[in-house]
mmCIF file of C-alpha atoms and ligand atoms in Angstrom:
data_model
loop_
_atom_site.group_PDB
_atom_site.id
_atom_site.type_symbol
_atom_site.label_atom_id
_atom_site.label_comp_id
_atom_site.label_asym_id
_atom_site.label_seq_id
_atom_site.Cartn_x
_atom_site.Cartn_y
_atom_site.Cartn_z
ATOM 1 C CA MET S 1 18.014 32.679 0.045
ATOM 2 C CA PHE S 2 14.277 32.270 0.700
ATOM 3 C CA ASP S 3 13.661 35.970 0.031
ATOM 4 C CA ALA S 4 15.194 35.554 -3.437
ATOM 5 C CA LEU S 5 13.061 32.475 -4.142
ATOM 6 C CA ARG S 6 9.702 34.012 -3.228
ATOM 7 C CA PRO S 7 9.333 36.120 -6.404
ATOM 8 C CA GLN S 8 10.443 33.150 -8.483
ATOM 9 C CA VAL S 9 7.724 31.008 -6.920
ATOM 10 C CA SER S 10 5.179 33.724 -7.651
ATOM 11 C CA SER S 11 6.219 34.022 -11.295
ATOM 12 C CA ILE S 12 5.857 30.244 -11.722
ATOM 13 C CA ILE S 13 2.335 30.565 -10.287
ATOM 14 C CA ASP S 14 1.594 33.341 -12.791
ATOM 15 C CA SER S 15 3.078 31.408 -15.741
ATOM 16 C CA ASN S 16 1.036 29.936 -18.563
ATOM 17 C CA LYS S 17 1.176 26.254 -17.564
ATOM 18 C CA THR S 18 -1.057 23.611 -16.019
ATOM 19 C CA PRO S 19 -1.226 23.439 -12.203
ATOM 20 C CA ASP S 20 0.762 20.169 -12.189
ATOM 21 C CA ALA S 21 3.469 21.693 -14.409
ATOM 22 C CA LYS S 22 3.654 24.745 -12.136
ATOM 23 C CA MET S 23 4.018 22.557 -9.061
ATOM 24 C CA LEU S 24 6.739 20.563 -10.819
ATOM 25 C CA ASP S 25 8.586 23.791 -11.621
ATOM 26 C CA ILE S 26 8.331 24.808 -7.957
ATOM 27 C CA CYS S 27 9.665 21.420 -6.790
ATOM 28 C CA GLU S 28 12.614 21.722 -9.170
ATOM 29 C CA LEU S 29 13.265 25.359 -8.215
ATOM 30 C CA LEU S 30 13.384 24.503 -4.513
ATOM 31 C CA LYS S 31 15.474 21.349 -4.920
ATOM 32 C CA ALA S 32 17.998 23.152 -7.140
ATOM 33 C CA ASN S 33 18.358 26.253 -4.965
ATOM 34 C CA VAL S 34 18.046 25.161 -1.353
ATOM 35 C CA PRO S 35 21.140 23.111 -0.479
ATOM 36 C CA HIS S 36 19.404 21.145 2.282
ATOM 37 C CA TYR S 37 16.398 20.186 0.105
ATOM 38 C CA ASP S 38 17.121 16.790 -1.493
ATOM 39 C CA TRP S 39 13.593 15.651 -2.330
ATOM 40 C CA VAL S 40 10.647 18.016 -2.772
ATOM 41 C CA GLY S 41 7.109 16.855 -3.497
ATOM 42 C CA PHE S 42 3.405 17.584 -3.109
ATOM 43 C CA TYR S 43 0.904 15.067 -1.766
ATOM 44 C CA PHE S 44 -2.862 15.628 -2.041
ATOM 45 C CA LYS S 45 -5.923 14.005 -0.511
ATOM 46 C CA ASN S 46 -7.004 11.264 -2.921
ATOM 47 C CA GLY S 47 -10.656 12.067 -3.663
ATOM 48 C CA ASP S 48 -12.912 10.980 -0.809
ATOM 49 C CA LYS S 49 -10.422 8.431 0.494
ATOM 50 C CA ARG S 50 -8.535 8.881 3.748
ATOM 51 C CA GLU S 51 -5.215 8.686 1.950
ATOM 52 C CA LEU S 52 -2.657 10.933 0.265
ATOM 53 C CA LYS S 53 -1.571 10.612 -3.344
ATOM 54 C CA LEU S 54 1.777 11.834 -4.643
ATOM 55 C CA GLY S 55 1.593 14.680 -7.155
ATOM 56 C CA SER S 56 4.499 16.617 -8.644
ATOM 57 C CA TYR S 57 7.937 15.996 -7.154
ATOM 58 C CA ALA S 58 11.647 16.537 -7.780
ATOM 59 C CA GLY S 59 14.206 13.969 -6.649
ATOM 60 C CA ALA S 60 14.439 10.207 -6.669
ATOM 61 C CA PRO S 61 11.249 8.292 -7.513
ATOM 62 C CA THR S 62 9.528 6.870 -4.418
ATOM 63 C CA ASP S 63 7.428 3.731 -3.902
ATOM 64 C CA HIS S 64 5.239 5.729 -1.527
ATOM 65 C CA THR S 65 2.815 7.218 -4.024
ATOM 66 C CA ILE S 66 -0.160 6.448 -1.739
ATOM 67 C CA ILE S 67 0.050 7.110 2.017
ATOM 68 C CA PRO S 68 -2.912 6.333 4.333
ATOM 69 C CA PHE S 69 -3.959 9.075 6.763
ATOM 70 C CA GLY S 70 -2.120 8.571 10.062
ATOM 71 C CA LYS S 71 0.819 6.728 8.492
ATOM 72 C CA GLY S 72 4.273 8.276 8.373
ATOM 73 C CA ILE S 73 5.032 11.953 8.810
ATOM 74 C CA CYS S 74 2.839 12.828 5.826
ATOM 75 C CA GLY S 75 -0.150 10.826 7.050
ATOM 76 C CA GLN S 76 0.121 12.418 10.494
ATOM 77 C CA VAL S 77 0.079 15.942 9.006
ATOM 78 C CA ALA S 78 -3.043 15.017 7.022
ATOM 79 C CA GLU S 79 -4.767 14.581 10.402
ATOM 80 C CA SER S 80 -3.015 17.176 12.598
ATOM 81 C CA ASN S 81 -3.240 20.139 10.160
ATOM 82 C CA GLU S 82 0.078 21.327 11.587
ATOM 83 C CA ASN S 83 3.643 21.658 10.345
ATOM 84 C CA PHE S 84 5.790 18.663 11.256
ATOM 85 C CA VAL S 85 9.548 19.235 11.507
ATOM 86 C CA VAL S 86 11.612 16.085 11.997
ATOM 87 C CA PRO S 87 15.261 16.878 12.818
ATOM 88 C CA ASP S 88 16.203 13.181 12.940
ATOM 89 C CA VAL S 89 14.027 10.675 11.097
ATOM 90 C CA GLN S 90 15.617 7.751 12.944
ATOM 91 C CA ALA S 91 14.108 9.029 16.195
ATOM 92 C CA GLN S 92 10.561 8.744 14.755
ATOM 93 C CA ASP S 93 8.463 5.609 15.291
ATOM 94 C CA ASN S 94 5.785 6.532 12.775
ATOM 95 C CA TYR S 95 8.007 7.251 9.786
ATOM 96 C CA ILE S 96 8.022 5.843 6.244
ATOM 97 C CA ALA S 97 11.580 5.618 4.931
ATOM 98 C CA CYS S 98 11.987 6.540 1.275
ATOM 99 C CA SER S 99 15.766 6.471 1.080
ATOM 100 C CA ILE S 100 18.498 5.493 3.511
ATOM 101 C CA THR S 101 20.270 8.787 2.782
ATOM 102 C CA VAL S 102 17.458 10.866 4.322
ATOM 103 C CA LYS S 103 18.270 12.347 7.723
ATOM 104 C CA ALA S 104 15.484 14.886 8.265
ATOM 105 C CA GLU S 105 12.066 15.838 6.935
ATOM 106 C CA ILE S 106 9.612 18.731 7.001
ATOM 107 C CA VAL S 107 5.957 18.530 6.014
ATOM 108 C CA VAL S 108 3.758 21.647 5.813
ATOM 109 C CA PRO S 109 0.003 21.316 5.190
ATOM 110 C CA LEU S 110 -1.634 23.077 2.247
ATOM 111 C CA PHE S 111 -4.981 24.732 2.950
ATOM 112 C CA LEU S 112 -7.652 25.596 0.421
ATOM 113 C CA ASN S 113 -10.554 27.612 1.862
ATOM 114 C CA GLY S 114 -9.438 26.572 5.330
ATOM 115 C CA GLU S 115 -9.374 22.848 4.508
ATOM 116 C CA ASN S 116 -6.208 20.736 4.682
ATOM 117 C CA ILE S 117 -6.162 19.274 1.155
ATOM 118 C CA GLY S 118 -2.523 18.314 0.841
ATOM 119 C CA GLN S 119 1.012 19.170 1.797
ATOM 120 C CA ILE S 120 4.519 19.911 0.670
ATOM 121 C CA ASP S 121 7.065 17.333 1.808
ATOM 122 C CA ILE S 122 10.817 17.927 1.892
ATOM 123 C CA ASP S 123 13.469 15.294 2.634
ATOM 124 C CA SER S 124 16.984 16.337 3.590
ATOM 125 C CA ASN S 125 20.215 14.367 3.629
ATOM 126 C CA THR S 126 21.546 16.925 6.140
ATOM 127 C CA PRO S 127 20.844 16.253 9.858
ATOM 128 C CA ASP S 128 18.650 18.823 11.657
ATOM 129 C CA PRO S 129 18.678 21.444 8.855
ATOM 130 C CA PHE S 130 15.246 23.064 9.199
ATOM 131 C CA THR S 131 14.465 26.330 11.004
ATOM 132 C CA GLU S 132 11.439 28.584 11.323
ATOM 133 C CA ALA S 133 12.588 30.224 8.084
ATOM 134 C CA ASP S 134 11.854 26.970 6.223
ATOM 135 C CA GLU S 135 8.401 26.767 7.797
ATOM 136 C CA THR S 136 7.533 30.374 6.904
ATOM 137 C CA PHE S 137 8.829 29.947 3.371
ATOM 138 C CA LEU S 138 6.974 26.668 2.770
ATOM 139 C CA GLU S 139 3.756 28.182 4.174
ATOM 140 C CA PHE S 140 4.209 30.935 1.582
ATOM 141 C CA VAL S 141 4.766 28.353 -1.189
ATOM 142 C CA ASN S 142 1.591 26.493 -0.228
ATOM 143 C CA PHE S 143 -0.387 29.748 -0.019
ATOM 144 C CA GLU S 144 0.717 30.554 -3.574
ATOM 145 C CA VAL S 145 -0.055 27.027 -4.839
ATOM 146 C CA ALA S 146 -3.547 27.164 -3.310
ATOM 147 C CA LYS S 147 -4.311 30.035 -5.723
ATOM 148 C CA ILE S 148 -4.074 27.667 -8.718
ATOM 149 C CA LEU S 149 -6.068 24.753 -7.231
HETATM 150 N N1 SME O 201 8.888 10.022 4.789
HETATM 151 C C1 SME O 201 7.502 10.250 4.476
HETATM 152 C C2 SME O 201 7.063 9.424 3.296
HETATM 153 C C3 SME O 201 7.175 10.158 2.013
HETATM 154 S S1 SME O 201 8.757 10.240 1.436
HETATM 155 O O1 SME O 201 9.544 11.110 2.324
HETATM 156 C C4 SME O 201 8.800 10.840 -0.110
HETATM 157 C C5 SME O 201 6.636 9.949 5.679
HETATM 158 O O2 SME O 201 7.119 9.413 6.672
HETATM 159 O O3 SME O 201 5.451 10.238 5.616
#
């Protein structure tokens, strides 16, 4: 599944659209084609502030358009610079709930010139769905997105 999606991600990157439109296309591609991806979005560092701001996303609208560094899974990844796989969101103390249907989450940081400038965030309604294949694929997605930022 991920091997089939990689060239599609790359052709979106190469398309003739704005960066935000390309990222929206990628969110929609992933949400539509990966059965355990129910919400897909990008957060980016908000200027000089120690907070994340929601960018393009596919799925239900969320109230959490601004997330301070350190808060929730996303805010922790902004500081740790490492992938964060959460098999069961209910077992997490520092978690910001977006929807009661969400069971699991994965957040993978996005690096530009070695700096953690944002992340891709996936929510899943399936318990414990993520494997190393998701991490490798999402690292690839972020590597591609960094080319247009
Ligand atoms: N659950 C995230 C907040 C963002 S929503 O999933 C869209 C977190 O704990 O950081």
